[in-house]
Amino acid sequence: MNWSLRRAAAFALVASLSLLAPLLGRAAAAPFVLVAAAAAAVPEGRLFEVFSTSRDRREGRLWTLVGFSLAASGVGLLVPLFEVPVGVFVASVLIVGYGDLGRRLVLVVRENRALSMVGFVALGALAALAGQAVVAALLGRPAAYPEWVFLAASGALAAGILRSVFVGRDDPVVLVTVALLLWLFAVLAPFADVPAATAWERVLVALVVTSAFGYVSYALDATSVAGMLTGVLLGLLAVVLGDYGWFVVLIAFFAIGSLTTKFRYDQKLERGVAEDNEGARGTGNVLGNSAAALLALLLYAAHAHVPLSGLAYQFAYAGAVATALADTLSSEVGGLFDTPRLVTTFERVEPGTDGAVTWQGELAGLAGAALIAAICVAVFGFGLAGVGVVVAAGFVGMTADSVAGAVIEGGVVGNQGVNFLATLSGGVAGGALALLVGVA
């Protein structure tokens, strides 16, 4: 067993201490507090060799293990203080601990980053699923496999995305973030309101379909590894927290946007207006275009506890996605033409200038918003007024993107931040217009 694999296996064993939580009750954090204290006092020896990273060896302390254990302790304290479900605590710790083991197991066999992240997600999800089953057995609770599968898969995907950005030293960030997300998903997931057969269907269909789309997008070089995982997670949440229609709207943006990005890519590259990485979209790009829609989806799932109706958040979701597609089409099509003008002054500028627009790009953007509106008619049953709301929201968001690009991009925020502000503007416009015209 090589050094990295041995260390990952040791961390997985430490993560397994979380399975004691049902027996320890309010003291669920205690084992990890003890591990952190012991790790801080070990400067050398066999245990140091097993758990140390290269950075730990340089610094002479097991700070990586200390960080992981303190993060697990912090999450464990949430169990008694805020009544975080024990299953969420256990699943979060096991996902990070066993996920890294899964990644290392793949790398031993084949040095492939994409496959290693699949190993991370797969073993992390399996460990989280098993952990939740153990918690239920120890506490004498009935099995809830659809919910467990959903939490295990969504948590493992979220951890995989974070792991692709951070390194092993950043375990505290990954662990705490995953725990908070799983806590939110556990509260919002509607499993208590649907029959078990329906819950199974939605979870399994979501996993199969989103994974298939994710694989195809990666195979076609439309997304990076992290972008693929992000898309799969967003699709899973769309199906489970919304419904199949929400997924159809989202996947329409991903599919059409990716194809448009690849359209005449060499020509765009020559003109200096092409997306980086041969058009493969990473996590930042995917989230920049989808975070506002995800926020609307979460608010829809929580609409019984927040102001406004669920329908208002549905229009906000449609407006955010319409903006994302409108902005993508306007940029990708408009960048092929030679007469761009700055949106704030209408003076002629070079292609690729932030905030530049062309009439061809504007028409393409409106067509994209109209396409999302048409899909919403089919999957959400929006009427003519609803179509107008979605198209208008897409136009508002697309225009906001151009204005923000001309005014603040490159200084205050980057391209991904501008995309988020634009889709947020489109989402707010969609919800507000729906309320104003009385369709929500």
JSON list of C-alpha atoms in Angstrom, two decimals, residues 253 288-290 292-293 315-331 365-366 368-370 372-373 389-402 418-430:
[
{"chain": "A", "resi": 253, "resn": "PHE", "atom": "CA", "xyz": [-30.01, 25.64, -21.03]},
{"chain": "A", "resi": 288, "resn": "GLY", "atom": "CA", "xyz": [-22.38, 31.63, -12.29]},
{"chain": "A", "resi": 289, "resn": "ASN", "atom": "CA", "xyz": [-25.18, 30.81, -14.71]},
{"chain": "A", "resi": 290, "resn": "SER", "atom": "CA", "xyz": [-27.19, 28.55, -12.40]},
{"chain": "A", "resi": 292, "resn": "ALA", "atom": "CA", "xyz": [-29.71, 32.20, -9.07]},
{"chain": "A", "resi": 293, "resn": "ALA", "atom": "CA", "xyz": [-31.92, 29.45, -10.47]},
{"chain": "A", "resi": 315, "resn": "PHE", "atom": "CA", "xyz": [-41.32, 32.20, -12.45]},
{"chain": "A", "resi": 316, "resn": "ALA", "atom": "CA", "xyz": [-38.12, 33.43, -10.81]},
{"chain": "A", "resi": 317, "resn": "TYR", "atom": "CA", "xyz": [-36.48, 30.12, -11.73]},
{"chain": "A", "resi": 318, "resn": "ALA", "atom": "CA", "xyz": [-37.70, 30.38, -15.31]},
{"chain": "A", "resi": 319, "resn": "GLY", "atom": "CA", "xyz": [-36.51, 33.99, -15.51]},
{"chain": "A", "resi": 320, "resn": "ALA", "atom": "CA", "xyz": [-33.05, 33.08, -14.24]},
{"chain": "A", "resi": 321, "resn": "VAL", "atom": "CA", "xyz": [-32.64, 30.21, -16.71]},
{"chain": "A", "resi": 322, "resn": "ALA", "atom": "CA", "xyz": [-34.07, 32.34, -19.56]},
{"chain": "A", "resi": 323, "resn": "THR", "atom": "CA", "xyz": [-31.44, 34.96, -18.72]},
{"chain": "A", "resi": 324, "resn": "ALA", "atom": "CA", "xyz": [-28.66, 32.37, -18.70]},
{"chain": "A", "resi": 325, "resn": "LEU", "atom": "CA", "xyz": [-29.58, 31.08, -22.15]},
{"chain": "A", "resi": 326, "resn": "ALA", "atom": "CA", "xyz": [-30.29, 34.56, -23.55]},
{"chain": "A", "resi": 327, "resn": "ASP", "atom": "CA", "xyz": [-26.91, 35.81, -22.34]},
{"chain": "A", "resi": 328, "resn": "THR", "atom": "CA", "xyz": [-25.09, 32.75, -23.67]},
{"chain": "A", "resi": 329, "resn": "LEU", "atom": "CA", "xyz": [-26.69, 32.97, -27.12]},
{"chain": "A", "resi": 330, "resn": "SER", "atom": "CA", "xyz": [-26.24, 36.73, -27.37]},
{"chain": "A", "resi": 331, "resn": "SER", "atom": "CA", "xyz": [-22.53, 36.41, -26.53]},
{"chain": "A", "resi": 365, "resn": "GLY", "atom": "CA", "xyz": [-30.72, 36.21, -26.91]},
{"chain": "A", "resi": 366, "resn": "LEU", "atom": "CA", "xyz": [-34.42, 36.96, -27.25]},
{"chain": "A", "resi": 368, "resn": "GLY", "atom": "CA", "xyz": [-33.15, 31.86, -26.30]},
{"chain": "A", "resi": 369, "resn": "ALA", "atom": "CA", "xyz": [-35.47, 33.44, -23.73]},
{"chain": "A", "resi": 370, "resn": "ALA", "atom": "CA", "xyz": [-38.46, 32.61, -25.94]},
{"chain": "A", "resi": 372, "resn": "ILE", "atom": "CA", "xyz": [-37.17, 28.68, -22.38]},
{"chain": "A", "resi": 373, "resn": "ALA", "atom": "CA", "xyz": [-40.62, 30.29, -22.21]},
{"chain": "A", "resi": 389, "resn": "VAL", "atom": "CA", "xyz": [-43.09, 37.32, -18.24]},
{"chain": "A", "resi": 390, "resn": "VAL", "atom": "CA", "xyz": [-40.32, 34.79, -18.96]},
{"chain": "A", "resi": 391, "resn": "VAL", "atom": "CA", "xyz": [-39.21, 36.50, -22.19]},
{"chain": "A", "resi": 392, "resn": "ALA", "atom": "CA", "xyz": [-39.22, 39.91, -20.50]},
{"chain": "A", "resi": 393, "resn": "ALA", "atom": "CA", "xyz": [-37.24, 38.53, -17.55]},
{"chain": "A", "resi": 394, "resn": "GLY", "atom": "CA", "xyz": [-34.69, 37.03, -19.94]},
{"chain": "A", "resi": 395, "resn": "PHE", "atom": "CA", "xyz": [-34.33, 40.37, -21.72]},
{"chain": "A", "resi": 396, "resn": "VAL", "atom": "CA", "xyz": [-33.93, 42.24, -18.42]},
{"chain": "A", "resi": 397, "resn": "GLY", "atom": "CA", "xyz": [-31.26, 39.81, -17.25]},
{"chain": "A", "resi": 398, "resn": "MET", "atom": "CA", "xyz": [-29.44, 39.83, -20.60]},
{"chain": "A", "resi": 399, "resn": "THR", "atom": "CA", "xyz": [-29.37, 43.63, -20.57]},
{"chain": "A", "resi": 400, "resn": "ALA", "atom": "CA", "xyz": [-28.20, 43.67, -16.95]},
{"chain": "A", "resi": 401, "resn": "ASP", "atom": "CA", "xyz": [-25.31, 41.40, -17.99]},
{"chain": "A", "resi": 402, "resn": "SER", "atom": "CA", "xyz": [-24.26, 43.80, -20.74]},
{"chain": "A", "resi": 418, "resn": "VAL", "atom": "CA", "xyz": [-21.42, 39.28, -13.74]},
{"chain": "A", "resi": 419, "resn": "ASN", "atom": "CA", "xyz": [-23.24, 36.14, -14.89]},
{"chain": "A", "resi": 420, "resn": "PHE", "atom": "CA", "xyz": [-24.60, 35.63, -11.39]},
{"chain": "A", "resi": 421, "resn": "LEU", "atom": "CA", "xyz": [-25.76, 39.25, -11.09]},
{"chain": "A", "resi": 422, "resn": "ALA", "atom": "CA", "xyz": [-27.44, 39.00, -14.49]},
{"chain": "A", "resi": 423, "resn": "THR", "atom": "CA", "xyz": [-29.28, 35.74, -13.75]},
{"chain": "A", "resi": 424, "resn": "LEU", "atom": "CA", "xyz": [-30.24, 37.09, -10.33]},
{"chain": "A", "resi": 425, "resn": "SER", "atom": "CA", "xyz": [-31.68, 40.18, -12.04]},
{"chain": "A", "resi": 426, "resn": "GLY", "atom": "CA", "xyz": [-33.59, 37.96, -14.47]},
{"chain": "A", "resi": 427, "resn": "GLY", "atom": "CA", "xyz": [-34.88, 35.80, -11.64]},
{"chain": "A", "resi": 428, "resn": "VAL", "atom": "CA", "xyz": [-36.05, 38.77, -9.58]},
{"chain": "A", "resi": 429, "resn": "ALA", "atom": "CA", "xyz": [-37.66, 40.28, -12.70]},
{"chain": "A", "resi": 430, "resn": "GLY", "atom": "CA", "xyz": [-39.44, 36.99, -13.44]}
]
